[in-house]
Amino acid sequence: MSRTKKVNWMFLGLLLFYIAGSFGISYLNLKNPVPEVILDTLGEILIIIPIFLYLIITKEKPEKLIQHEPMHPINYLFIIILAYLSMPLMSILNIFSTQVSENYVSDMLMNMMRNPFAYNLVIVAILPCLVEEFVFRGILFHSYREKGILKAAFVSGLLFGLLHLNLNQFSYGFVLGVIFALLVEATGTIWSSILFHFIVNTHSLILSTIFAYSPLFQNMEQELVGEQEADMLTEAILESSGYWIVSVAITILMAAGTTALGVMLYKYLAKRCGRWEHIKQVLKGQDKKSLLEENTEPKKKIFEILDIPLLLAIGICLFFLFYPLK
């Protein structure tokens, strides 16, 4: 069985385990309270277990599943800047997706505000960026690269977005997943996408923390009757000010400008890492031949990424995009 087929079966198994585990823990929590730390880390736990089993069964060595070429320390500063340049684009995707889907991340973050910030940082930023980057930019992206890097970036990014199982997170998760994969390819190391992922998640956590303790939130929380969701508060603020359309238009203009700057910085970063010529070949779709030459079994036919187990997994994810796990 080819590596691509193995990881596609792995992703299907991971997805089913993730869904079954989520329902199972929810049921147990109704009967007897499950420790809060288990609930908060549930997503990462349900990803780690099938990945651990996959590595045991296939006898794959983790260090061979990730790109980890050395990179100059100053380049990490450029990655932080690149992460912030991407945020207006993510904000636009988030704004439009919340018109048709609940903002589950906002709800979760507001519910976690009673916890110490350091605890939230581990749960929201550190664990997800390490676990998810190893799975999606490590195992999946690495396994798909022999089919073409652009295709690998697209599919691994698609699966990254889909596994969140709701439209809101899928909208920007998909885009970020592709960006993360291309960043790994431009820098030669998965630590670049880990840092980018960490910055994005930490930024959201910091904003939620500031908002939760602001007088504006406290006043609105007192005025609203019953349990209200964080995105309803945000929407109320925007509607009461009457500047929703104007603010969206400004954010779109900002996103266009910062995205253009981000593209230029990405090119500069790839040049600093000595990989710009490689990236140009990738963008032209001319990388597949060289990858085939690197393959240990070059005479074998390279099958397409989308096979029955992966299509089945995608179909299940699409169902939950419209009927999310609660």
Coordinates of C-alpha atoms in Angstrom, one line a residue:
M1 CA 0.0 0.0 0.0
S2 CA 1.4 3.4 -1.0
R3 CA 2.1 6.0 1.7
T4 CA -0.7 8.2 0.3
K5 CA -3.3 5.4 0.8
K6 CA -1.9 4.8 4.3
V7 CA -2.4 8.4 5.4
N8 CA -5.8 8.6 3.8
W9 CA -6.9 5.6 5.8
M10 CA -5.3 7.1 8.8
F11 CA -7.2 10.4 8.4
L12 CA -10.5 8.5 8.0
G13 CA -9.7 6.5 11.2
L14 CA -8.7 9.7 13.0
L15 CA -11.9 11.5 12.0
L16 CA -14.1 8.6 13.1
F17 CA -12.2 8.3 16.4
Y18 CA -12.5 12.1 16.8
I19 CA -16.2 12.2 16.3
A20 CA -16.9 9.0 18.4
G21 CA -14.6 10.3 21.2
S22 CA -16.4 13.7 21.2
F23 CA -19.8 12.1 21.6
G24 CA -18.5 9.6 24.1
I25 CA -16.9 12.2 26.4
S26 CA -20.1 14.4 26.1
Y27 CA -22.2 11.5 27.2
L28 CA -19.9 10.6 30.1
N29 CA -19.9 14.3 31.1
L30 CA -23.7 14.2 31.4
K31 CA -23.5 11.2 33.8
N32 CA -20.4 12.2 35.8
P33 CA -18.5 15.5 35.4
V34 CA -15.3 14.9 33.4
P35 CA -12.2 16.8 34.6
E36 CA -12.0 20.2 33.0
V37 CA -8.5 19.7 31.7
I38 CA -9.7 16.6 29.7
L39 CA -12.5 18.6 28.2
D40 CA -10.2 21.5 27.3
T41 CA -7.6 19.2 25.7
L42 CA -10.1 16.8 24.2
G43 CA -9.5 17.7 20.6
E44 CA -5.8 17.3 20.8
I45 CA -6.1 14.0 22.8
L46 CA -8.4 12.6 20.1
I47 CA -5.9 13.4 17.4
I48 CA -2.8 12.2 19.3
I49 CA -4.1 8.7 20.0
P50 CA -4.8 7.6 16.4
I51 CA -1.5 9.3 15.2
F52 CA 0.4 7.4 17.9
L53 CA -1.2 4.1 16.7
Y54 CA -0.4 5.0 13.0
L55 CA 3.3 5.5 13.9
I56 CA 3.4 2.2 15.7
I57 CA 1.7 0.2 12.9
T58 CA 3.6 1.8 10.0
K59 CA 6.9 2.0 12.0
E60 CA 7.4 5.5 10.6
K61 CA 10.0 7.6 12.3
P62 CA 8.5 11.0 13.3
E63 CA 11.7 12.9 12.4
K64 CA 11.5 11.6 8.8
L65 CA 7.9 12.9 8.5
I66 CA 8.8 16.6 8.9
Q67 CA 11.0 19.1 7.2
H68 CA 13.4 20.5 9.7
E69 CA 16.3 22.2 7.9
P70 CA 18.1 24.8 10.0
M71 CA 17.0 28.4 9.6
H72 CA 18.6 31.7 10.6
P73 CA 17.0 33.0 13.9
I74 CA 16.1 36.4 12.3
N75 CA 13.8 34.6 9.9
Y76 CA 11.5 33.8 12.8
L77 CA 11.0 37.5 13.3
F78 CA 9.8 37.7 9.7
I79 CA 7.5 34.8 10.3
I80 CA 5.9 36.7 13.2
I81 CA 5.4 39.8 11.0
L82 CA 4.0 37.5 8.3
A83 CA 1.5 36.1 10.8
Y84 CA 0.2 39.5 11.7
L85 CA 0.0 40.6 8.1
S86 CA -2.4 37.6 7.5
M87 CA -4.8 38.6 10.3
P88 CA -6.9 41.1 8.4
L89 CA -7.6 38.4 5.7
M90 CA -8.5 36.0 8.5
S91 CA -10.8 38.6 10.0
I92 CA -12.7 39.1 6.7
L93 CA -13.2 35.3 6.4
N94 CA -14.3 35.1 10.0
I95 CA -16.8 38.0 9.6
F96 CA -18.5 36.5 6.5
S97 CA -18.5 33.0 7.8
T98 CA -20.2 34.0 11.1
Q99 CA -23.1 35.2 9.0
V100 CA -24.0 31.6 8.3
S101 CA -22.3 29.8 11.2
E102 CA -21.8 30.2 14.9
N103 CA -18.5 31.5 16.1
Y104 CA -17.5 28.5 18.2
V105 CA -13.9 29.7 18.9
S106 CA -15.2 33.0 20.4
D107 CA -17.7 31.1 22.5
M108 CA -15.0 28.7 23.7
L109 CA -12.5 31.5 24.5
M110 CA -15.0 33.5 26.5
N111 CA -15.9 30.4 28.5
M112 CA -12.2 29.9 29.3
M113 CA -11.7 33.4 30.7
R114 CA -12.2 32.1 34.3
N115 CA -8.9 30.1 33.9
P116 CA -5.4 31.5 34.4
F117 CA -3.9 33.0 31.2
A118 CA -1.0 30.6 31.3
Y119 CA -3.4 27.6 31.4
N120 CA -5.3 29.1 28.4
L121 CA -2.1 29.7 26.5
V122 CA -1.2 26.0 26.7
I123 CA -4.6 24.8 25.8
V124 CA -5.4 27.3 23.0
A125 CA -2.0 28.0 21.5
I126 CA 0.8 25.7 22.5
L127 CA -0.8 22.2 22.3
P128 CA -2.8 22.9 19.0
C129 CA 0.2 24.3 17.1
L130 CA 2.4 21.4 18.1
V131 CA -0.1 18.5 17.5
E132 CA -1.8 19.9 14.5
E133 CA 1.3 21.0 12.7
F134 CA 2.9 17.6 13.2
V135 CA -0.2 15.9 11.7
F136 CA -1.1 18.2 8.9
R137 CA 2.3 19.8 7.9
G138 CA 4.2 16.8 9.0
I139 CA 2.5 13.4 8.2
L140 CA -0.1 14.5 5.6
F141 CA 1.8 17.2 3.7
H142 CA 5.0 15.2 3.7
S143 CA 3.1 12.1 2.4
Y144 CA 1.3 14.0 -0.3
R145 CA 4.4 16.0 -1.6
E146 CA 5.3 13.2 -4.1
K147 CA 2.1 14.1 -6.0
G148 CA 3.1 17.7 -6.3
I149 CA 3.6 20.3 -3.7
L150 CA 0.8 22.6 -4.6
K151 CA -1.6 19.7 -4.6
A152 CA -0.2 18.6 -1.3
A153 CA -0.6 22.1 0.2
F154 CA -4.2 22.3 -1.0
V155 CA -5.3 18.9 0.2
S156 CA -3.6 19.1 3.6
G157 CA -5.0 22.6 4.1
L158 CA -8.5 21.4 3.1
L159 CA -8.3 18.5 5.6
F160 CA -7.0 20.9 8.3
G161 CA -10.0 23.1 7.8
L162 CA -12.5 20.3 7.5
L163 CA -11.4 18.6 10.7
H164 CA -12.7 21.6 12.7
L165 CA -16.1 20.4 11.7
N166 CA -17.8 23.8 11.5
L167 CA -18.1 26.3 8.7
N168 CA -16.7 29.2 10.7
Q169 CA -13.4 27.6 11.5
F170 CA -13.2 25.9 8.1
S171 CA -13.4 29.2 6.2
Y172 CA -10.1 30.5 7.6
G173 CA -8.6 27.1 8.7
F174 CA -8.5 26.0 5.0
V175 CA -6.7 29.2 3.9
L176 CA -4.3 29.1 6.9
G177 CA -3.6 25.4 6.2
V178 CA -2.5 26.1 2.7
I179 CA -0.4 29.1 3.9
F180 CA 1.3 26.9 6.6
A181 CA 2.2 24.3 4.0
L182 CA 3.7 26.8 1.6
L183 CA 5.6 28.4 4.4
V184 CA 7.1 25.1 5.4
E185 CA 8.1 24.6 1.8
A186 CA 9.6 28.1 1.6
T187 CA 11.7 27.8 4.8
G188 CA 12.4 24.1 4.8
T189 CA 11.3 23.7 8.4
I190 CA 8.0 22.9 10.2
W191 CA 9.0 25.3 13.0
S192 CA 8.0 28.2 10.8
S193 CA 4.4 27.0 10.5
I194 CA 4.4 26.1 14.3
L195 CA 5.4 29.7 15.1
F196 CA 2.9 31.2 12.7
H197 CA 0.1 28.9 14.1
F198 CA 1.1 29.9 17.7
I199 CA 1.0 33.6 16.9
V200 CA -2.4 33.4 15.3
N201 CA -3.9 31.5 18.2
T202 CA -2.2 33.6 20.9
H203 CA -3.4 36.8 19.2
S204 CA -7.0 35.5 19.4
L205 CA -6.6 34.6 23.0
I206 CA -5.1 38.0 24.0
L207 CA -7.9 39.8 22.2
S208 CA -10.5 37.7 24.0
T209 CA -8.9 38.3 27.3
I210 CA -8.8 42.0 26.8
F211 CA -12.4 42.1 25.7
A212 CA -13.6 39.9 28.5
Y213 CA -12.2 42.2 31.2
S214 CA -13.1 45.5 29.4
P215 CA -15.8 47.7 31.0
L216 CA -17.7 47.6 27.7
F217 CA -18.1 43.8 27.9
Q218 CA -19.0 44.0 31.6
N219 CA -21.7 46.5 31.0
M220 CA -23.2 44.7 28.1
E221 CA -23.1 41.4 30.0
Q222 CA -25.2 42.9 32.8
E223 CA -27.8 44.3 30.3
L224 CA -28.2 41.0 28.4
V225 CA -30.6 38.6 30.1
G226 CA -29.6 34.9 30.5
E227 CA -26.6 33.1 29.0
Q228 CA -25.5 35.0 25.8
E229 CA -22.8 34.0 23.4
A230 CA -19.7 36.1 22.7
D231 CA -20.4 36.6 19.0
M232 CA -23.8 38.1 19.9
L233 CA -22.1 40.6 22.1
T234 CA -19.8 41.6 19.3
E235 CA -22.6 41.8 16.8
A236 CA -24.6 44.0 19.2
I237 CA -21.6 46.4 19.5
L238 CA -21.3 46.7 15.8
E239 CA -25.0 47.1 15.1
S240 CA -25.4 49.7 17.9
S241 CA -22.6 51.8 16.4
G242 CA -24.1 51.7 13.0
Y243 CA -20.6 51.2 11.4
W244 CA -20.8 47.5 10.5
I245 CA -20.7 48.0 6.7
V246 CA -18.0 50.7 7.0
S247 CA -15.9 48.6 9.3
V248 CA -16.1 45.6 7.0
A249 CA -15.1 47.7 4.0
I250 CA -12.1 49.1 5.8
T251 CA -11.1 45.6 6.9
I252 CA -11.3 44.4 3.3
L253 CA -9.0 47.2 2.2
M254 CA -6.6 46.4 5.0
A255 CA -6.7 42.8 4.1
A256 CA -5.9 43.6 0.5
G257 CA -2.9 45.7 1.5
T258 CA -1.5 43.4 4.2
T259 CA -2.0 40.3 2.0
A260 CA 0.1 42.0 -0.8
L261 CA 2.8 42.9 1.8
G262 CA 2.6 39.3 3.0
V263 CA 3.2 37.9 -0.4
M264 CA 6.3 40.1 -0.8
L265 CA 7.6 39.1 2.6
Y266 CA 7.0 35.5 1.8
K267 CA 9.1 35.9 -1.4
Y268 CA 11.9 37.6 0.6
L269 CA 11.8 34.9 3.3
A270 CA 12.1 32.2 0.6
K271 CA 15.1 34.0 -0.8
R272 CA 16.7 34.3 2.6
C273 CA 16.3 30.5 3.0
G274 CA 17.8 29.9 -0.4
R275 CA 14.5 28.3 -1.6
W276 CA 13.0 30.9 -3.9
E277 CA 14.0 29.1 -7.1
H278 CA 12.4 26.0 -5.7
I279 CA 9.3 27.9 -4.8
K280 CA 9.1 29.3 -8.4
Q281 CA 9.1 25.8 -9.7
V282 CA 6.4 24.8 -7.3
L283 CA 4.2 27.7 -8.3
K284 CA 4.7 26.7 -12.0
G285 CA 3.7 23.2 -11.1
Q286 CA 7.1 21.9 -12.3
D287 CA 8.1 20.3 -9.0
K288 CA 6.6 16.9 -9.5
K289 CA 9.3 15.5 -11.7
S290 CA 12.1 16.2 -9.2
L291 CA 10.0 14.7 -6.4
L292 CA 9.5 11.6 -8.4
E293 CA 13.3 11.3 -8.9
E294 CA 13.7 11.5 -5.1
N295 CA 11.2 8.7 -4.6
T296 CA 12.7 5.4 -3.6
E297 CA 10.4 3.6 -6.1
P298 CA 10.3 6.0 -9.1
K299 CA 9.0 3.3 -11.5
K300 CA 5.7 2.9 -9.6
K301 CA 2.7 4.8 -10.8
I302 CA 1.8 7.8 -8.6
F303 CA -1.9 7.5 -7.7
E304 CA -4.1 10.5 -7.2
I305 CA -4.5 11.7 -3.6
L306 CA -8.3 11.5 -3.6
D307 CA -9.3 7.9 -3.1
I308 CA -12.3 6.2 -1.5
P309 CA -11.3 6.5 2.2
L310 CA -10.3 10.2 1.8
L311 CA -13.5 11.0 -0.2
L312 CA -15.5 9.3 2.5
A313 CA -13.8 11.3 5.2
I314 CA -14.4 14.5 3.3
G315 CA -18.1 13.6 2.9
I316 CA -18.4 13.1 6.7
C317 CA -16.7 16.4 7.4
L318 CA -19.0 18.2 5.0
F319 CA -22.0 16.8 6.9
F320 CA -20.7 18.1 10.2
L321 CA -19.9 21.5 8.7
F322 CA -23.7 22.0 8.5
Y323 CA -24.5 20.0 11.6
P324 CA -21.6 20.8 13.9
L325 CA -20.6 18.9 17.0
K326 CA -21.9 20.7 20.1

